[in-house]
PDB file of C-alpha atoms in Angstrom:
ATOM      1  CA  MET A  25      57.163 125.345  77.243  1.00 83.00           C
ATOM      2  CA  ARG A  26      58.312 128.538  75.555  1.00 91.00           C
ATOM      3  CA  LYS A  27      60.849 129.251  72.822  1.00 92.00           C
ATOM      4  CA  ILE A  28      63.198 132.170  73.399  1.00 92.00           C
ATOM      5  CA  GLU A  29      65.264 133.944  70.736  1.00 92.00           C
ATOM      6  CA  HIS A  30      68.515 135.511  71.945  1.00 90.00           C
ATOM      7  CA  GLU A  31      71.527 136.647  69.923  1.00 88.00           C
ATOM      8  CA  GLU A  32      70.467 134.619  66.879  1.00 89.00           C
ATOM      9  CA  LYS A  33      70.093 131.457  68.950  1.00 93.00           C
ATOM     10  CA  THR A  34      66.932 129.677  70.038  1.00 97.00           C
ATOM     11  CA  TYR A  35      66.362 128.320  73.527  1.00 97.00           C
ATOM     12  CA  VAL A  36      63.523 126.527  75.300  1.00 97.00           C
ATOM     13  CA  ALA A  37      62.265 127.321  78.807  1.00 97.00           C
ATOM     14  CA  LYS A  38      60.058 124.763  80.525  1.00 96.00           C
ATOM     15  CA  ARG A  39      58.074 125.843  83.571  1.00 96.00           C
ATOM     16  CA  PHE A  40      57.240 123.567  86.500  1.00 95.00           C
ATOM     17  CA  HIS A  41      54.595 124.922  88.869  1.00 90.00           C
ATOM     18  CA  ASN A  42      54.135 123.517  92.380  1.00 87.00           C
ATOM     19  CA  ASN A  43      50.456 123.805  93.257  1.00 83.00           C
ATOM     20  CA  GLY A  44      49.804 123.726  96.980  1.00 82.00           C
ATOM     21  CA  ILE A  45      51.924 123.958 100.094  1.00 84.00           C
ATOM     22  CA  PHE A  46      52.619 120.194 100.218  1.00 78.00           C
ATOM     23  CA  LYS A  47      54.284 120.124  96.796  1.00 78.00           C
ATOM     24  CA  GLN A  48      56.200 123.268  97.632  1.00 83.00           C
ATOM     25  CA  ILE A  49      57.600 121.657 100.771  1.00 84.00           C
ATOM     26  CA  ILE A  50      58.533 118.456  98.894  1.00 80.00           C
ATOM     27  CA  ARG A  51      60.308 120.363  96.122  1.00 76.00           C
ATOM     28  CA  SER A  52      62.130 122.483  98.684  1.00 80.00           C
ATOM     29  CA  LEU A  53      63.413 119.444 100.584  1.00 84.00           C
ATOM     30  CA  THR A  54      64.457 117.643  97.391  1.00 86.00           C
ATOM     31  CA  LEU A  55      65.492 118.945  93.978  1.00 90.00           C
ATOM     32  CA  SER A  56      63.002 121.104  92.135  1.00 93.00           C
ATOM     33  CA  LYS A  57      61.982 119.770  88.723  1.00 94.00           C
ATOM     34  CA  GLY A  58      63.843 122.582  87.031  1.00 96.00           C
ATOM     35  CA  LYS A  59      67.065 121.861  88.908  1.00 96.00           C
ATOM     36  CA  ARG A  60      66.678 118.100  88.486  1.00 96.00           C
ATOM     37  CA  SER A  61      66.257 118.553  84.719  1.00 98.00           C
ATOM     38  CA  TYR A  62      69.445 120.639  84.612  1.00 98.00           C
ATOM     39  CA  VAL A  63      71.460 118.209  86.754  1.00 97.00           C
ATOM     40  CA  ASN A  64      70.220 115.225  84.747  1.00 98.00           C
ATOM     41  CA  ALA A  65      71.126 116.934  81.474  1.00 98.00           C
ATOM     42  CA  ILE A  66      74.660 117.488  82.758  1.00 98.00           C
ATOM     43  CA  HIS A  67      74.912 113.802  83.686  1.00 97.00           C
ATOM     44  CA  LEU A  68      73.709 112.778  80.246  1.00 98.00           C
ATOM     45  CA  CYS A  69      76.328 114.954  78.581  1.00 97.00           C
ATOM     46  CA  LEU A  70      79.047 113.458  80.790  1.00 96.00           C
ATOM     47  CA  ASN A  71      77.899 109.983  79.751  1.00 95.00           C
ATOM     48  CA  ASP A  72      77.827 110.849  76.031  1.00 97.00           C
ATOM     49  CA  ILE A  73      74.054 110.524  75.820  1.00 98.00           C
ATOM     50  CA  PRO A  74      72.627 113.259  73.567  1.00 98.00           C
ATOM     51  CA  THR A  75      70.229 115.855  74.947  1.00 98.00           C
ATOM     52  CA  PRO A  76      69.744 119.546  74.075  1.00 98.00           C
ATOM     53  CA  ARG A  77      72.591 121.512  75.665  1.00 97.00           C
ATOM     54  CA  PRO A  78      71.579 122.606  79.211  1.00 98.00           C
ATOM     55  CA  ILE A  79      71.864 126.336  79.907  1.00 97.00           C
ATOM     56  CA  ALA A  80      70.404 127.069  83.359  1.00 97.00           C
ATOM     57  CA  TYR A  81      67.658 126.467  85.889  1.00 97.00           C
ATOM     58  CA  ILE A  82      65.683 129.064  87.841  1.00 97.00           C
ATOM     59  CA  GLU A  83      63.761 128.671  91.108  1.00 95.00           C
ATOM     60  CA  ILE A  84      61.078 131.104  92.250  1.00 94.00           C
ATOM     61  CA  ARG A  85      60.508 130.906  95.999  1.00 92.00           C
ATOM     62  CA  THR A  86      57.832 132.106  98.402  1.00 90.00           C
ATOM     63  CA  ARG A  87      58.521 134.368 101.372  1.00 89.00           C
ATOM     64  CA  LEU A  88      58.978 131.224 103.447  1.00 87.00           C
ATOM     65  CA  GLY A  89      61.700 130.034 101.089  1.00 88.00           C
ATOM     66  CA  LEU A  90      59.597 127.286  99.484  1.00 91.00           C
ATOM     67  CA  VAL A  91      59.932 126.596  95.765  1.00 89.00           C
ATOM     68  CA  ARG A  92      56.760 127.921  94.132  1.00 91.00           C
ATOM     69  CA  GLU A  93      57.877 127.257  90.567  1.00 94.00           C
ATOM     70  CA  SER A  94      61.022 126.379  88.662  1.00 95.00           C
ATOM     71  CA  TYR A  95      62.288 126.611  85.102  1.00 97.00           C
ATOM     72  CA  TYR A  96      64.676 124.597  82.991  1.00 98.00           C
ATOM     73  CA  ILE A  97      66.391 126.312  80.069  1.00 98.00           C
ATOM     74  CA  CYS A  98      68.204 124.508  77.274  1.00 98.00           C
ATOM     75  CA  GLU A  99      69.065 124.956  73.643  1.00 97.00           C
ATOM     76  CA  TYR A 100      66.236 124.367  71.187  1.00 97.00           C
ATOM     77  CA  SER A 101      66.403 121.199  69.091  1.00 94.00           C
ATOM     78  CA  ASP A 102      64.501 120.768  65.841  1.00 93.00           C
ATOM     79  CA  MET A 103      64.812 116.990  65.897  1.00 96.00           C
ATOM     80  CA  ASP A 104      61.526 115.149  65.302  1.00 94.00           C
ATOM     81  CA  ALA A 105      59.639 113.114  67.883  1.00 94.00           C
ATOM     82  CA  ILE A 106      60.178 109.400  67.412  1.00 94.00           C
ATOM     83  CA  GLU A 107      56.435 108.869  66.954  1.00 88.00           C
ATOM     84  CA  ASP A 108      56.671 110.749  63.633  1.00 79.00           C
ATOM     85  CA  GLY A 109      59.106 108.208  62.203  1.00 83.00           C
ATOM     86  CA  LEU A 110      58.302 104.816  63.677  1.00 84.00           C
ATOM     87  CA  ASN A 111      54.845 104.348  62.214  1.00 71.00           C
ATOM     88  CA  GLU A 112      54.299 104.391  58.481  1.00 59.00           C
ATOM     89  CA  GLN A 113      51.210 103.667  56.442  1.00 57.00           C
ATOM     90  CA  GLY A 114      50.564  99.959  56.739  1.00 63.00           C
ATOM     91  CA  ASP A 115      53.983  99.181  58.200  1.00 81.00           C
ATOM     92  CA  PHE A 116      56.754 100.539  60.417  1.00 89.00           C
ATOM     93  CA  ASN A 117      60.290 101.762  59.861  1.00 92.00           C
ATOM     94  CA  ARG A 118      62.444  98.732  60.651  1.00 93.00           C
ATOM     95  CA  PRO A 119      65.895 100.387  60.377  1.00 94.00           C
ATOM     96  CA  LEU A 120      64.739 103.198  62.688  1.00 95.00           C
ATOM     97  CA  THR A 121      63.275 100.688  65.159  1.00 96.00           C
ATOM     98  CA  GLN A 122      66.542  98.735  65.226  1.00 97.00           C
ATOM     99  CA  ALA A 123      68.544 101.919  65.793  1.00 97.00           C
ATOM    100  CA  LEU A 124      66.179 102.938  68.601  1.00 97.00           C
ATOM    101  CA  ALA A 125      66.616  99.537  70.258  1.00 98.00           C
ATOM    102  CA  ARG A 126      70.397  99.981  70.230  1.00 98.00           C
ATOM    103  CA  PHE A 127      70.094 103.505  71.652  1.00 98.00           C
ATOM    104  CA  VAL A 128      67.808 102.468  74.524  1.00 98.00           C
ATOM    105  CA  ALA A 129      70.024  99.464  75.258  1.00 98.00           C
ATOM    106  CA  ASP A 130      73.009 101.821  75.478  1.00 97.00           C
ATOM    107  CA  ILE A 131      71.405 104.211  77.987  1.00 98.00           C
ATOM    108  CA  HIS A 132      70.332 101.268  80.140  1.00 98.00           C
ATOM    109  CA  ARG A 133      73.850  99.820  80.073  1.00 97.00           C
ATOM    110  CA  LYS A 134      75.032 103.195  81.378  1.00 97.00           C
ATOM    111  CA  GLY A 135      72.587 103.037  84.313  1.00 97.00           C
ATOM    112  CA  VAL A 136      70.023 105.546  83.039  1.00 98.00           C
ATOM    113  CA  ILE A 137      66.296 105.019  83.607  1.00 98.00           C
ATOM    114  CA  HIS A 138      64.228 107.760  81.982  1.00 98.00           C
ATOM    115  CA  HIS A 139      60.870 106.881  83.642  1.00 96.00           C
ATOM    116  CA  ASP A 140      58.937 108.688  80.887  1.00 95.00           C
ATOM    117  CA  LEU A 141      60.361 107.219  77.707  1.00 96.00           C
ATOM    118  CA  ASN A 142      57.319 107.981  75.569  1.00 94.00           C
ATOM    119  CA  SER A 143      57.242 108.670  71.853  1.00 92.00           C
ATOM    120  CA  THR A 144      57.547 112.450  72.245  1.00 94.00           C
ATOM    121  CA  ASN A 145      60.458 112.442  74.698  1.00 96.00           C
ATOM    122  CA  ILE A 146      62.725 110.550  72.309  1.00 97.00           C
ATOM    123  CA  ARG A 147      63.862 112.759  69.410  1.00 97.00           C
ATOM    124  CA  TYR A 148      65.635 111.599  66.278  1.00 97.00           C
ATOM    125  CA  GLU A 149      67.067 112.637  62.947  1.00 96.00           C
ATOM    126  CA  ALA A 150      68.510 110.773  59.981  1.00 94.00           C
ATOM    127  CA  ARG A 151      72.036 111.609  58.850  1.00 92.00           C
ATOM    128  CA  GLY A 152      72.761 109.677  55.721  1.00 91.00           C
ATOM    129  CA  ASP A 153      71.903 106.056  56.421  1.00 89.00           C
ATOM    130  CA  LYS A 154      72.246 106.424  60.193  1.00 94.00           C
ATOM    131  CA  TYR A 155      69.810 107.580  62.884  1.00 97.00           C
ATOM    132  CA  HIS A 156      70.738 109.777  65.819  1.00 97.00           C
ATOM    133  CA  PHE A 157      68.691 110.234  68.992  1.00 98.00           C
ATOM    134  CA  SER A 158      68.275 112.719  71.814  1.00 98.00           C
ATOM    135  CA  LEU A 159      66.353 112.683  75.109  1.00 98.00           C
ATOM    136  CA  ILE A 160      64.167 115.464  76.491  1.00 97.00           C
ATOM    137  CA  ASP A 161      61.846 115.913  79.509  1.00 97.00           C
ATOM    138  CA  LEU A 162      64.457 114.784  81.998  1.00 97.00           C
ATOM    139  CA  ASN A 163      63.009 115.647  85.409  1.00 95.00           C
ATOM    140  CA  ARG A 164      61.888 112.079  86.195  1.00 95.00           C
ATOM    141  CA  MET A 165      65.142 110.506  85.063  1.00 97.00           C
ATOM    142  CA  ARG A 166      67.290 108.630  87.556  1.00 96.00           C
ATOM    143  CA  PHE A 167      70.871 107.375  87.406  1.00 96.00           C
ATOM    144  CA  HIS A 168      71.892 104.066  88.939  1.00 95.00           C
ATOM    145  CA  THR A 169      75.056 102.051  89.273  1.00 94.00           C
ATOM    146  CA  PRO A 170      75.002  99.435  86.489  1.00 92.00           C
ATOM    147  CA  PRO A 171      74.156  96.733  85.873  1.00 93.00           C
ATOM    148  CA  LEU A 172      70.435  97.404  86.282  1.00 95.00           C
ATOM    149  CA  SER A 173      67.843  94.683  86.757  1.00 95.00           C
ATOM    150  CA  LEU A 174      66.344  93.542  83.467  1.00 96.00           C
ATOM    151  CA  ASP A 175      62.764  94.067  84.690  1.00 97.00           C
ATOM    152  CA  ARG A 176      63.496  97.708  85.553  1.00 97.00           C
ATOM    153  CA  CYS A 177      64.959  98.282  82.092  1.00 98.00           C
ATOM    154  CA  LEU A 178      62.121  96.510  80.302  1.00 97.00           C
ATOM    155  CA  ASP A 179      59.555  98.514  82.249  1.00 97.00           C
ATOM    156  CA  ASP A 180      61.294 101.669  81.027  1.00 98.00           C
ATOM    157  CA  THR A 181      60.571 100.627  77.413  1.00 97.00           C
ATOM    158  CA  THR A 182      56.821 100.221  77.807  1.00 96.00           C
ATOM    159  CA  ARG A 183      55.659 103.795  77.219  1.00 95.00           C
ATOM    160  CA  PHE A 184      56.554 104.728  73.651  1.00 93.00           C
ATOM    161  CA  SER A 185      54.206 102.309  71.867  1.00 91.00           C
ATOM    162  CA  CYS A 186      51.272  99.990  72.277  1.00 90.00           C
ATOM    163  CA  LEU A 187      51.867  96.241  72.064  1.00 92.00           C
ATOM    164  CA  SER A 188      52.228  96.246  68.288  1.00 91.00           C
ATOM    165  CA  GLU A 189      54.295  94.366  65.729  1.00 92.00           C
ATOM    166  CA  MET A 190      56.723  97.278  65.877  1.00 93.00           C
ATOM    167  CA  TYR A 191      57.109  96.962  69.665  1.00 95.00           C
ATOM    168  CA  ARG A 192      57.744  93.219  69.378  1.00 96.00           C
ATOM    169  CA  TYR A 193      60.377  93.929  66.729  1.00 96.00           C
ATOM    170  CA  PHE A 194      61.921  96.551  69.015  1.00 97.00           C
ATOM    171  CA  ILE A 195      62.139  94.108  71.947  1.00 98.00           C
ATOM    172  CA  LYS A 196      63.751  91.445  69.769  1.00 98.00           C
ATOM    173  CA  HIS A 197      66.517  93.851  68.763  1.00 98.00           C
ATOM    174  CA  TYR A 198      66.773  95.381  72.246  1.00 98.00           C
ATOM    175  CA  LEU A 199      67.576  91.979  73.719  1.00 98.00           C
ATOM    176  CA  ASP A 200      70.072  91.350  70.941  1.00 98.00           C
ATOM    177  CA  ALA A 201      71.764  94.727  71.555  1.00 98.00           C
ATOM    178  CA  ARG A 202      72.076  93.863  75.262  1.00 97.00           C
ATOM    179  CA  GLY A 203      73.543  90.447  74.446  1.00 97.00           C
ATOM    180  CA  LEU A 204      70.601  88.771  76.187  1.00 97.00           C
ATOM    181  CA  PRO A 205      69.113  85.410  75.153  1.00 97.00           C
ATOM    182  CA  PRO A 206      66.051  85.537  72.844  1.00 95.00           C
ATOM    183  CA  GLN A 207      64.249  83.268  75.312  1.00 97.00           C
ATOM    184  CA  LEU A 208      63.609  86.404  77.392  1.00 98.00           C
ATOM    185  CA  PHE A 209      61.287  87.758  74.681  1.00 98.00           C
ATOM    186  CA  ASP A 210      58.121  86.283  76.239  1.00 98.00           C
ATOM    187  CA  HIS A 211      59.083  87.685  79.651  1.00 98.00           C
ATOM    188  CA  ALA A 212      59.526  91.148  78.124  1.00 98.00           C
ATOM    189  CA  ILE A 213      56.114  90.962  76.464  1.00 98.00           C
ATOM    190  CA  LYS A 214      54.489  89.992  79.778  1.00 97.00           C
ATOM    191  CA  ILE A 215      55.981  93.112  81.399  1.00 97.00           C
ATOM    192  CA  LYS A 216      54.566  95.212  78.555  1.00 97.00           C
ATOM    193  CA  GLN A 217      51.135  93.590  78.914  1.00 97.00           C
ATOM    194  CA  ARG A 218      51.176  94.238  82.674  1.00 96.00           C
ATOM    195  CA  HIS A 219      52.012  97.897  82.083  1.00 95.00           C
ATOM    196  CA  ASP A 220      49.266  98.303  79.467  1.00 95.00           C
ATOM    197  CA  ARG A 221      46.646  96.727  81.755  1.00 94.00           C
ATOM    198  CA  ALA A 222      47.620  99.066  84.595  1.00 93.00           C
ATOM    199  CA  TRP A 223      47.516 102.065  82.260  1.00 90.00           C
ATOM    200  CA  THR A 224      44.048 101.070  81.022  1.00 90.00           C
ATOM    201  CA  ARG A 225      42.779 100.718  84.596  1.00 89.00           C
ATOM    202  CA  ARG A 226      44.114 104.167  85.532  1.00 85.00           C
ATOM    203  CA  LYS A 227      42.583 105.722  82.446  1.00 77.00           C
ATOM    204  CA  THR A 228      39.207 104.056  83.079  1.00 79.00           C
ATOM    205  CA  PHE A 229      39.207 105.116  86.744  1.00 67.00           C
ATOM    206  CA  SER A 230      40.082 108.700  85.787  1.00 70.00           C
ATOM    207  CA  ARG A 231      37.284 108.787  83.220  1.00 68.00           C
ATOM    208  CA  HIS A 232      34.716 107.489  85.736  1.00 61.00           C
ATOM    209  CA  LEU A 233      35.933 109.979  88.342  1.00 64.00           C
ATOM    210  CA  LYS A 234      35.482 112.893  85.915  1.00 65.00           C
ATOM    211  CA  ARG A 235      31.968 111.708  85.028  1.00 67.00           C
ATOM    212  CA  LEU A 236      31.091 111.443  88.721  1.00 63.00           C
ATOM    213  CA  PHE A 237      32.445 114.923  89.392  1.00 61.00           C
ATOM    214  CA  ARG A 238      30.521 116.452  86.471  1.00 64.00           C
ATOM    215  CA  SER A 239      27.303 114.734  87.541  1.00 62.00           C
ATOM    216  CA  HIS A 240      27.452 116.520  90.920  1.00 55.00           C
ATOM    217  CA  LEU A 241      28.083 119.997  89.540  1.00 55.00           C
TER     218      LEU A 241
END
């Protein structure tokens, strides 16, 4: 990602590189990540979901017409990553967590699944006693006709935090913002636990694979 200064304004260009002929073919038959980010940003704006203003996308193609790399360009935002505000020394920011729950509930009601809703892809700022949010890193995002299944929505919330007191507080207020019964809390926690176990297995497998590779060098 690179910041660009132009006519007293700041922009961000994110580069997506397609390594190998297989990825180049896939990205040429579908939307490149740069184009998908741009299209998704437009959809967010049309649905009144904040994201840095989209400017353009660029595709660099090979002689065969395959997409070798793509770029997404948008306005720069100086909003902070949500991870900087949620966790405080010995506690967590409850008003911010409640506001985040309402924001995520709203995007899910509108049929948006981010697919990478981690603590750096959600940006926020405080304006007076209210919090405002914005989404970045949009290339995995998908739009669906609401209403979405609850399990799909809950799975989308599993990436921004570990299973902490803060996450449990978030889920409580997420369900409330969706008008869902509190009895679903245990079901939501089970989905989070399932995600965390799968993530741990992938991380452990990747670590063992790297050790095996290094041992044969």
